[in-house]
mmCIF file of C-alpha atoms in Angstrom:
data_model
loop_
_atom_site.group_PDB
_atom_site.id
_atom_site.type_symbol
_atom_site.label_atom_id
_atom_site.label_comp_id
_atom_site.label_asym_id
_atom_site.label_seq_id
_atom_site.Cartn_x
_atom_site.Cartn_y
_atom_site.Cartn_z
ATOM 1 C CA UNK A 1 39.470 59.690 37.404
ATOM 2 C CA UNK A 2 37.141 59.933 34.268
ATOM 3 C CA UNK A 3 37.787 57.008 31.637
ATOM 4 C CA UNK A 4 38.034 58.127 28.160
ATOM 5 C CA UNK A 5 35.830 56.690 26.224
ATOM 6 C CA UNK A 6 37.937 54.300 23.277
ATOM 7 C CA UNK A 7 37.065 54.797 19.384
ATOM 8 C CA UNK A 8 35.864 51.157 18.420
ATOM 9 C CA UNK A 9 37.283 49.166 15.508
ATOM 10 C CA UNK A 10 35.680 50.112 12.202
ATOM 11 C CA UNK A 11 35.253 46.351 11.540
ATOM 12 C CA UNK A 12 32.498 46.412 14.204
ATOM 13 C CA UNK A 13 30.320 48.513 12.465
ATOM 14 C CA UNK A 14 27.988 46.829 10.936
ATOM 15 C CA UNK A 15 28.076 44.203 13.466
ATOM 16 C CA UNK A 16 24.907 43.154 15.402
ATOM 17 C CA UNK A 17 24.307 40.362 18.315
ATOM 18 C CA UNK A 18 21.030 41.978 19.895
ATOM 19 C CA UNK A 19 20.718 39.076 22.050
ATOM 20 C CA UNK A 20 23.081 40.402 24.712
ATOM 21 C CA UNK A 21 22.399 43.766 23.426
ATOM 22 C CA UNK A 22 20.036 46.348 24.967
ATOM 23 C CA UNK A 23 17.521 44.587 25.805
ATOM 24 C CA UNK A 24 19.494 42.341 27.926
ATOM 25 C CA UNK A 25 20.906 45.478 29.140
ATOM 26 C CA UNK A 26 17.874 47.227 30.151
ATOM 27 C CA UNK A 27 16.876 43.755 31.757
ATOM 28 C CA UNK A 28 19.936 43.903 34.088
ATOM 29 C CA UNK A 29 18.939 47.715 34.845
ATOM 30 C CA UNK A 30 15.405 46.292 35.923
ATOM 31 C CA UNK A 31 17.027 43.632 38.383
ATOM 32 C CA UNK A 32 19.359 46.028 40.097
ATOM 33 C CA UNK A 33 16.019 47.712 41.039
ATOM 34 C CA UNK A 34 14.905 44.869 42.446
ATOM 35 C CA UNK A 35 12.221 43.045 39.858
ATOM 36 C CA UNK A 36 12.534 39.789 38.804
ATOM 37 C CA UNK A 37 13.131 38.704 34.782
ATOM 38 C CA UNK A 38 12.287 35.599 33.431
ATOM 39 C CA UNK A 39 15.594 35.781 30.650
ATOM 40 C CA UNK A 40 14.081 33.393 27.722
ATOM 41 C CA UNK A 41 16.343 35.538 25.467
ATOM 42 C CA UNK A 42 19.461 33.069 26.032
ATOM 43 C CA UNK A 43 19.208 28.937 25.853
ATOM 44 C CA UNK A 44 21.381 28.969 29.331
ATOM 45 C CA UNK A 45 20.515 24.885 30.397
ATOM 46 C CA UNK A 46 22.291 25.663 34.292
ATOM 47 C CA UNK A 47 19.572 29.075 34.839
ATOM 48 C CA UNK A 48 17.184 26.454 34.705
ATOM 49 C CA UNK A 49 18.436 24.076 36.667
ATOM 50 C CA UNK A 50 19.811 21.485 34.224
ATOM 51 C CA UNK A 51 23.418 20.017 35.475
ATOM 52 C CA UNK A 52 25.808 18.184 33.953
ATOM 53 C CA UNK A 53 26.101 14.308 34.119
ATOM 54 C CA UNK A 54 27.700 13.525 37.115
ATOM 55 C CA UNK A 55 30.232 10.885 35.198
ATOM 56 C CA UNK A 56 31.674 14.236 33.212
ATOM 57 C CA UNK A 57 31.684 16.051 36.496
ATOM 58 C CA UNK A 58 33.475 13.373 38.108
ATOM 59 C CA UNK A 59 35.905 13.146 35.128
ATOM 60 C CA UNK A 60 36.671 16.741 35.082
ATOM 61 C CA UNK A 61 37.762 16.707 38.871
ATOM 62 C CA UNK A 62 39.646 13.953 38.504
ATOM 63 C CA UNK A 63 41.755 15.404 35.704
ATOM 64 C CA UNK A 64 42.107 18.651 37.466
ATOM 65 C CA UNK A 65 45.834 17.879 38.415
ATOM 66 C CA UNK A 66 46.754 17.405 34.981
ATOM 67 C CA UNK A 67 45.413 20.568 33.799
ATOM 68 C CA UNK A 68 48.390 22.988 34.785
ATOM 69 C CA UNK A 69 50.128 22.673 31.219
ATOM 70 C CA UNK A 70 49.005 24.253 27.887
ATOM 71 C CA UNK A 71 47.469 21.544 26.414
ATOM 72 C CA UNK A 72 48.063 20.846 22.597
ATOM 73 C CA UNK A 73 46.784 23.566 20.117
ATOM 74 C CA UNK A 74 44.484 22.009 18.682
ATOM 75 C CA UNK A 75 43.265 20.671 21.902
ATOM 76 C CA UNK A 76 43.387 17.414 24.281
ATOM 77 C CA UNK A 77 44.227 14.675 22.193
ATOM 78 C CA UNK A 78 42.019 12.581 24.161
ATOM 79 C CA UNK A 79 38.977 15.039 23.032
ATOM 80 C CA UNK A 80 40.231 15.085 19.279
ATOM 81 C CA UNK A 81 40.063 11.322 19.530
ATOM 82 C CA UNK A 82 36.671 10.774 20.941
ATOM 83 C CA UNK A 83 35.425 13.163 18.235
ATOM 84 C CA UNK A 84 37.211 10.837 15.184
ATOM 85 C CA UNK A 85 35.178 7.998 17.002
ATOM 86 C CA UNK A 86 32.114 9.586 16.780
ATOM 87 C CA UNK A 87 32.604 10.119 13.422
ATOM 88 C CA UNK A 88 33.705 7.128 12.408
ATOM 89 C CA UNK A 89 30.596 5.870 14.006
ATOM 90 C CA UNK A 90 27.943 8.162 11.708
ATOM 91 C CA UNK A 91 29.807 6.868 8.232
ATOM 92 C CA UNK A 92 33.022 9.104 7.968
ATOM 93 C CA UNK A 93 35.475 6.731 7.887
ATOM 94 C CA UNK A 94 38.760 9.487 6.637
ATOM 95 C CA UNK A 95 39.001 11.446 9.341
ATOM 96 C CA UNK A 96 41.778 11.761 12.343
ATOM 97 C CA UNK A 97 42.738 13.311 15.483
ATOM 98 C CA UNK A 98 45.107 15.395 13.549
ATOM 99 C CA UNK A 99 42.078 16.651 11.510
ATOM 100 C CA UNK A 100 40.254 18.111 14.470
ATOM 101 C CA UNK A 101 40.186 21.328 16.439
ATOM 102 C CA UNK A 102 38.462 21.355 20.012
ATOM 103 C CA UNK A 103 37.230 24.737 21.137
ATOM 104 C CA UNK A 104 35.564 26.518 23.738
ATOM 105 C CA UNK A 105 31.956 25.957 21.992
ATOM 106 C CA UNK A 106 31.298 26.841 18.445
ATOM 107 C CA UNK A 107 31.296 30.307 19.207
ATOM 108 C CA UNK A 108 34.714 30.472 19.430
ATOM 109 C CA UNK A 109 35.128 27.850 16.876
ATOM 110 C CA UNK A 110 33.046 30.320 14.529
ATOM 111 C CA UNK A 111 35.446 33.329 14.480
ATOM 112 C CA UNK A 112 38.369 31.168 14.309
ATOM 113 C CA UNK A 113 37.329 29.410 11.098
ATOM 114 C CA UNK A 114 36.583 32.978 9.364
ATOM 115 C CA UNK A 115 39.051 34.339 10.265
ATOM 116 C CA UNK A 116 41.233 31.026 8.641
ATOM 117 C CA UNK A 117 38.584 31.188 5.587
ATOM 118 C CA UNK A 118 38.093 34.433 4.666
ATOM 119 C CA UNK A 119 39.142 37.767 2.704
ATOM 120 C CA UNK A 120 38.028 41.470 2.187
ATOM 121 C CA UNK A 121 35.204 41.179 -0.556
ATOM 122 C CA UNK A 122 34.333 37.336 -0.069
ATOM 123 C CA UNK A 123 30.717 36.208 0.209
ATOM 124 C CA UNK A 124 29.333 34.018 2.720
ATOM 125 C CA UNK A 125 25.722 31.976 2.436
ATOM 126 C CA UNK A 126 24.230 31.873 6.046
ATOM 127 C CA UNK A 127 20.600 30.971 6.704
ATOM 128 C CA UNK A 128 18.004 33.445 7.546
ATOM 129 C CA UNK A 129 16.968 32.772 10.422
ATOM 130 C CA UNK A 130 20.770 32.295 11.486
ATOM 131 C CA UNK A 131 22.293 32.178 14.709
ATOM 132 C CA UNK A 132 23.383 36.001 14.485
ATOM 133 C CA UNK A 133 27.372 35.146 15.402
ATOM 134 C CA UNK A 134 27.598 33.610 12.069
ATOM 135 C CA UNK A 135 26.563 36.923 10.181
ATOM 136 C CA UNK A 136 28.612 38.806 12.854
ATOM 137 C CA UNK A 137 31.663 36.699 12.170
ATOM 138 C CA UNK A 138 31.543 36.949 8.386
ATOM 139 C CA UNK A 139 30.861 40.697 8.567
ATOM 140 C CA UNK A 140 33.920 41.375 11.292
ATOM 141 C CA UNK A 141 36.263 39.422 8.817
ATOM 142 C CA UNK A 142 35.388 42.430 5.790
ATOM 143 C CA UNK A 143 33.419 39.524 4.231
ATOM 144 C CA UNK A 144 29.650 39.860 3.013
ATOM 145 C CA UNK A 145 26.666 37.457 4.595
ATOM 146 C CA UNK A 146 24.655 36.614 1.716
ATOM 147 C CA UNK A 147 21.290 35.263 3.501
ATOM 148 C CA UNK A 148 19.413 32.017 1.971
ATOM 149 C CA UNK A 149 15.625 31.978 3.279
ATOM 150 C CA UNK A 150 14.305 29.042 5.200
ATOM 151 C CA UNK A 151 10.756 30.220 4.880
ATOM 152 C CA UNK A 152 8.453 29.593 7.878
ATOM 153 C CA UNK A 153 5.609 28.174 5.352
ATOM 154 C CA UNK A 154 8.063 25.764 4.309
ATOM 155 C CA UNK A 155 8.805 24.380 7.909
ATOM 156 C CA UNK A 156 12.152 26.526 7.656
ATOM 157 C CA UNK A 157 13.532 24.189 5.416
ATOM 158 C CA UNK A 158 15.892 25.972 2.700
ATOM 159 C CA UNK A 159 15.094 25.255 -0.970
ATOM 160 C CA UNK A 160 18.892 23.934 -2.357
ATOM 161 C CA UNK A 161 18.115 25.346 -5.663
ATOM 162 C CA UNK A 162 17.944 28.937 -4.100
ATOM 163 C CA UNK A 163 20.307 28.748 -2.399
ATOM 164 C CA UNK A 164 22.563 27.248 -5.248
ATOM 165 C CA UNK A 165 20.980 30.626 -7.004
ATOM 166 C CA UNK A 166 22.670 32.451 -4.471
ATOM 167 C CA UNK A 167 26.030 31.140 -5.652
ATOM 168 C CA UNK A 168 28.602 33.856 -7.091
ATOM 169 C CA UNK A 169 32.154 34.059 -8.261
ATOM 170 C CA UNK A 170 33.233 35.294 -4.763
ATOM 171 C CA UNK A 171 31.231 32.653 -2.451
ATOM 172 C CA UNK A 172 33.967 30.933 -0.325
ATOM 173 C CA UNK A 173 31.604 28.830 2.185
ATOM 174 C CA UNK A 174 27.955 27.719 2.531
ATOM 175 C CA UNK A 175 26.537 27.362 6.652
ATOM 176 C CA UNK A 176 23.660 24.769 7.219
ATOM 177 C CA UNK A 177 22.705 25.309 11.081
ATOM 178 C CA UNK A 178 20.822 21.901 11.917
ATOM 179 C CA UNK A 179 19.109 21.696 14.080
ATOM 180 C CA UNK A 180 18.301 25.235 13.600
ATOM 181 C CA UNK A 181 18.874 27.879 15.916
ATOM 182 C CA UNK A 182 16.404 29.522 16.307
ATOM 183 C CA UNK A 183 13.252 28.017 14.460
ATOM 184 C CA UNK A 184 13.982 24.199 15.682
ATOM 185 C CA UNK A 185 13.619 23.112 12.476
ATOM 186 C CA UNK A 186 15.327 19.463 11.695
ATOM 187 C CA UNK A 187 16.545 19.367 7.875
ATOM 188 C CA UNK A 188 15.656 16.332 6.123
ATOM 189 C CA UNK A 189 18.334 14.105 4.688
ATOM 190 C CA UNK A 190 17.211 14.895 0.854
ATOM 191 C CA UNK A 191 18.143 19.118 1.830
ATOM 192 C CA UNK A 192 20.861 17.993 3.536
ATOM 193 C CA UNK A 193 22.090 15.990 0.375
ATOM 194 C CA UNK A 194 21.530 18.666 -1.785
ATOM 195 C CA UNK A 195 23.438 21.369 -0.051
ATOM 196 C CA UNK A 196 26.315 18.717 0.499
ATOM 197 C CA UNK A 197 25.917 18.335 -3.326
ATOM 198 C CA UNK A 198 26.002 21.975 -3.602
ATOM 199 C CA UNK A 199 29.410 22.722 -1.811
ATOM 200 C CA UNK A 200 30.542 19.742 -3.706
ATOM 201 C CA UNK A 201 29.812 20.811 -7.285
ATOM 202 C CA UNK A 202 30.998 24.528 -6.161
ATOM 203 C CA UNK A 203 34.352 23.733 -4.508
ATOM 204 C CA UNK A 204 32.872 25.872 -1.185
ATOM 205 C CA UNK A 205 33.259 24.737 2.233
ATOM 206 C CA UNK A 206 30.300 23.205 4.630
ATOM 207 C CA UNK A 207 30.139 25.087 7.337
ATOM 208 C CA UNK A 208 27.789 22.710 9.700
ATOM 209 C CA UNK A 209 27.086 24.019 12.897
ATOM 210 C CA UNK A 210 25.718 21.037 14.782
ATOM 211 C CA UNK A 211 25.543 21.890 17.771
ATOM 212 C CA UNK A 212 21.873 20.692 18.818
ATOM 213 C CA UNK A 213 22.406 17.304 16.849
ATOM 214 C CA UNK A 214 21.543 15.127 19.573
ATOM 215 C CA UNK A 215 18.851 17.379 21.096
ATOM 216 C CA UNK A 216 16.052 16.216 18.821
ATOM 217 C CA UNK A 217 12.117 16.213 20.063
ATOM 218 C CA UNK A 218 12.076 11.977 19.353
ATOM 219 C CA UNK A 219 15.183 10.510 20.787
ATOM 220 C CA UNK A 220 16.752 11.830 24.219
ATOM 221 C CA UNK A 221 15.067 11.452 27.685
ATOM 222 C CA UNK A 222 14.645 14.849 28.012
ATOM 223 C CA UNK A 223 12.372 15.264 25.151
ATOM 224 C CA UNK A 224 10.603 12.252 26.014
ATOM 225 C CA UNK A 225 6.995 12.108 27.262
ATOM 226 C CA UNK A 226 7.519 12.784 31.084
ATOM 227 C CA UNK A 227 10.876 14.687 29.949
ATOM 228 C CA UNK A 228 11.435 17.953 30.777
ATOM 229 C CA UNK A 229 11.722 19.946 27.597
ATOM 230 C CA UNK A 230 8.828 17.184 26.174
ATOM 231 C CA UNK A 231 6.585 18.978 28.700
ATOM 232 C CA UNK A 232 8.306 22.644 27.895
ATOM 233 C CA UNK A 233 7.669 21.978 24.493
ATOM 234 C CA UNK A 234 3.981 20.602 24.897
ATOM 235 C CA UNK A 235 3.037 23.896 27.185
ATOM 236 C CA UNK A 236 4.499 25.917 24.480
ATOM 237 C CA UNK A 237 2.546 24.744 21.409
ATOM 238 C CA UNK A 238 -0.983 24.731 24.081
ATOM 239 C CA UNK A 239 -0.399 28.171 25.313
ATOM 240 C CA UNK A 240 0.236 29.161 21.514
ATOM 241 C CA UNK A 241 -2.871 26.764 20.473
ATOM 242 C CA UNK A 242 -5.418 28.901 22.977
ATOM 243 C CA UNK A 243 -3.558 32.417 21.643
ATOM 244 C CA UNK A 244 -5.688 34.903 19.422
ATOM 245 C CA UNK A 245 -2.143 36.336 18.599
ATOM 246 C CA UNK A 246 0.231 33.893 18.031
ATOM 247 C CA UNK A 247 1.353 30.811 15.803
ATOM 248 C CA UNK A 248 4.264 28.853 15.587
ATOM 249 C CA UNK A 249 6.032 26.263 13.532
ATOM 250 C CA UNK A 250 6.683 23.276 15.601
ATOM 251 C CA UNK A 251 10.010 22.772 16.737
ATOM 252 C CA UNK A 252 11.819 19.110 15.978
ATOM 253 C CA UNK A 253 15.093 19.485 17.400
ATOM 254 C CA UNK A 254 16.869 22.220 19.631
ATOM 255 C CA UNK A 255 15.912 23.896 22.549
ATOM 256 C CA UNK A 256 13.805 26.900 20.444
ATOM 257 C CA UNK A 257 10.851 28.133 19.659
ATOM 258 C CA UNK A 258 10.472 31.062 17.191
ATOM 259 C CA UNK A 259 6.844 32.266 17.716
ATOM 260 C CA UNK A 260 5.175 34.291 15.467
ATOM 261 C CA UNK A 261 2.881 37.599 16.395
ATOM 262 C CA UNK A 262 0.136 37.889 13.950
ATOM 263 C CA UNK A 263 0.259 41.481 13.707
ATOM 264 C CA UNK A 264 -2.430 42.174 11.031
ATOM 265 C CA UNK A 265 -4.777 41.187 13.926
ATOM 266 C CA UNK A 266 -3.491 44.062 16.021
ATOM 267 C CA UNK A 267 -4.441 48.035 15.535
ATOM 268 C CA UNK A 268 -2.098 49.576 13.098
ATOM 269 C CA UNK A 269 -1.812 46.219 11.356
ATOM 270 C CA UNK A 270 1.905 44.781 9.896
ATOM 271 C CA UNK A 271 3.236 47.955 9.313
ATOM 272 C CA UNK A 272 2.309 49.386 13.202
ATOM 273 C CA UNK A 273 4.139 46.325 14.823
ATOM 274 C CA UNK A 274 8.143 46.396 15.257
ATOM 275 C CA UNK A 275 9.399 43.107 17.117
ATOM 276 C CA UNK A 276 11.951 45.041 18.960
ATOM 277 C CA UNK A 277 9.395 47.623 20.503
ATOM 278 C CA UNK A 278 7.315 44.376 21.348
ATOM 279 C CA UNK A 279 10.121 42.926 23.025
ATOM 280 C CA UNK A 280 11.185 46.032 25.221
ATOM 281 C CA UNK A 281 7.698 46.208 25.934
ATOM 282 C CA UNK A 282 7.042 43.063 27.024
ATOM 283 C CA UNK A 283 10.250 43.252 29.491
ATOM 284 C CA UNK A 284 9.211 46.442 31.129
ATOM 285 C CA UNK A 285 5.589 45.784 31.365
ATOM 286 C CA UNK A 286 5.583 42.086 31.932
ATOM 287 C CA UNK A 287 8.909 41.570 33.290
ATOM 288 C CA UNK A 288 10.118 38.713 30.488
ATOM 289 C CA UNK A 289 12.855 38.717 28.192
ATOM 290 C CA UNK A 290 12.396 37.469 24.980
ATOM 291 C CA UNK A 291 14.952 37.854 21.550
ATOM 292 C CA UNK A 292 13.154 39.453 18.886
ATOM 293 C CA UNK A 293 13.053 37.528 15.671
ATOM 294 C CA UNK A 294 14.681 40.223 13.618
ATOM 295 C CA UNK A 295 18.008 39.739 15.269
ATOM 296 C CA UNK A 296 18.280 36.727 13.676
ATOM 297 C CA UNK A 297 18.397 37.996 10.204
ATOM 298 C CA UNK A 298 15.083 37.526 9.188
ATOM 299 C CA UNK A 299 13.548 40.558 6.548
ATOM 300 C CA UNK A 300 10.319 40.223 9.024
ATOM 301 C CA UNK A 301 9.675 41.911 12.129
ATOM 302 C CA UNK A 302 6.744 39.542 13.728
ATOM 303 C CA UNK A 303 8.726 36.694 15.517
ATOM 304 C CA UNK A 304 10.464 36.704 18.512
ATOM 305 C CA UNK A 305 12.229 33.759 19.966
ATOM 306 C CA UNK A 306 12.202 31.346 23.434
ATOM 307 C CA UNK A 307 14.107 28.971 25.244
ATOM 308 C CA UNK A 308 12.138 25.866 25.745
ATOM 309 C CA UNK A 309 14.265 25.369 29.278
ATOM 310 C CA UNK A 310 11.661 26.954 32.263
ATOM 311 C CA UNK A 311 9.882 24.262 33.225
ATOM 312 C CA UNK A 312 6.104 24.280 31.938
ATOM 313 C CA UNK A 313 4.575 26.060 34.627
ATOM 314 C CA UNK A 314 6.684 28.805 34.215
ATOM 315 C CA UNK A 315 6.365 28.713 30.618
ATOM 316 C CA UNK A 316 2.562 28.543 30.928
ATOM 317 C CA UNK A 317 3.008 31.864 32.883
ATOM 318 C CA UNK A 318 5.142 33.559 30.692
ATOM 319 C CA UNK A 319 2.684 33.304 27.700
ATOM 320 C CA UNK A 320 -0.230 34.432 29.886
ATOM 321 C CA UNK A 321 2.218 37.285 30.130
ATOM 322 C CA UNK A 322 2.632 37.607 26.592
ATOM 323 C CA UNK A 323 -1.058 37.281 25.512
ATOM 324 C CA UNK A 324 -1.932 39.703 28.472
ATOM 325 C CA UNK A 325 0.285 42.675 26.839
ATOM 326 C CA UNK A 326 -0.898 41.882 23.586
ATOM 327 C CA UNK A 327 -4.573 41.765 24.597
ATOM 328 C CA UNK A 328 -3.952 45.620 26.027
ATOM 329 C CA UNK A 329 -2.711 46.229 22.926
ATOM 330 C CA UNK A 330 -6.089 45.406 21.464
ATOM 331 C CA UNK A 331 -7.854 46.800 24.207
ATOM 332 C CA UNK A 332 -5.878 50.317 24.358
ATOM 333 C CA UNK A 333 -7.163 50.752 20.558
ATOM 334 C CA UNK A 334 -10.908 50.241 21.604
ATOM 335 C CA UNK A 335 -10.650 52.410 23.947
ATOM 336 C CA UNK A 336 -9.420 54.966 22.203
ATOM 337 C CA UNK A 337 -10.987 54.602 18.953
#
């Protein structure tokens, strides 16, 4: 029996999320044929070996024979609760459980508060670099992603007065992504401030994906010296240190880095060097999977972005890999001169 192949939705269109796209695609292709892919395209903690704490696993059994019923809509009241408490603990004192929706991650959380927010025609400011579900959400509700730059020569940090430029009559929401995903750039309070002031001033709502708000390169174990995405991070910024090719803005919080390929050092320059070619090229030569930076709705097309999860041998290896394929590069335009 053949399957017919289904017309998709209009609404998905002009919809992109490349980092499960082809390339992860092709990379599945390759392991069925038996090599082995180092996926850095994904931040995937349990790939890597990084469990959860063993009171939350404990808890979760334990509450296993409750779970049966539909819990409340707008989730376990227990959860809500714990979330008004840490609230209350950072300063925000008006805030209950009856204010707060649990979800399965912010993904979900995402679409469901576009779809609540938005209409045909409205206007959304997202940060470029973004993580690319908040473009694809605003773009699968008919509304229009209007992209503020965080500039890598400016640490990634947004500029509040462009984006209040960026303002218009049909602007319904403004989304601050900090730590950012995928630059690992940690906002300081004054931007923060400023875009709060912003939303304020411009009756929008502050959409703050927060997810990485406690993974920050000064405070957790982890990220400690002797920590394991300390030492990720520290091979990282070496292996880029040593590189002919590459540069990167340090990361300060998250578990990114968003490297940058100096193409004007390569033959055929800025204009001969597409991040998505590099990226498919660098999975079927070298066998790792990277996301290229341009799926993150950047105007540029020399980035491409890692997980900082492998442990620093690996990652050591993987950028040997990297500056390997782009040394043939060099080496394949000598030769053929």
């Amino acid at each position: 029996m053949t399957i017919p192949i289904l017309r998709a939705s209009e609404h998905l269109h002009d919809v992109r999320y490349e980092i499960r796209g082809a390339l992860a695609r092709r990379a599945e292709q390759l392991e069925r044929a038996g090599h082995e892919i180092v996926k850095l395209n994904i931040g995937n903690p349990g790939a890597f070996g990084f469990r959860m704490p063993e009171s939350m696993r404990v808890a979760i059994v334990q509450n296993l024979h409750q779970a049966d019923p539909y819990s409340h809509q707008k989730g376990i009241f227990a959860a809500r609760e714990a979330v008004v408490m840490q609230q209350q603990d950072r300063g925000v004192m008006d805030v209950s459980a009856d204010d707060v929706f649990i979800g399965n991650g912010v993904s979900e959380l995402i679409m469901l508060a576009m779809r609540a927010l938005l209409n045909p025609g409205d206007e959304v400011l997202v940060p470029s670099p973004d993580y690319p579900l908040w473009t694809a959400s605003v773009v699968i509700h008919g509304a229009r992603a209007v992209h503020y730059p965080c500039r890598p020569e400016r640490g990634f940090v947004p500029d509040p007065a462009e984006v209040e430029s960026l303002v218009s009559d049909r602007t319904r929401a403004i989304v601050v992504i900090n730590p950012n995903n995928p630059a690992g750039a940690v906002y300081p309070r004054a931007a923060l401030e400023a875009l709060a002031g912003i939303a304020e001033r411009r009756n929008l709502v502050l959409c703050a994906d927060e997810i990485y708000d406690e993974m920050l390169q000064s405070i957790l174990d982890l990220t400690r010296p002797g920590g394991r995405l300390h030492a990720t991070r520290a091979a990282v910024l070496e292996a880029v240190g040593r590189s002919r090719w590459l540069s990167v803005v340090t990361p300060r919080g998250a578990m990114y880095a968003f490297i940058r390929v100096h193409a004007e050092r390569l033959p055929g320059g800025v204009a001969g060097f597409d991040d998505q070619a590099f990226a498919l090229d660098l999975l079927e030569r070298k066998h790792v999977l990277v996301a290229p930076g341009s799926s993150f709705n950047v105007p540029y097309r020399d980035h491409f972005r890692v997980t900082l999860l492998p442990d620093a041998e690996q990652t050591a290896d993987v950028f040997a890999r990297i500056e390997s394929l782009l040394d043939e590069y060099a080496a394949a335009d000598t030769a053929h001169p």
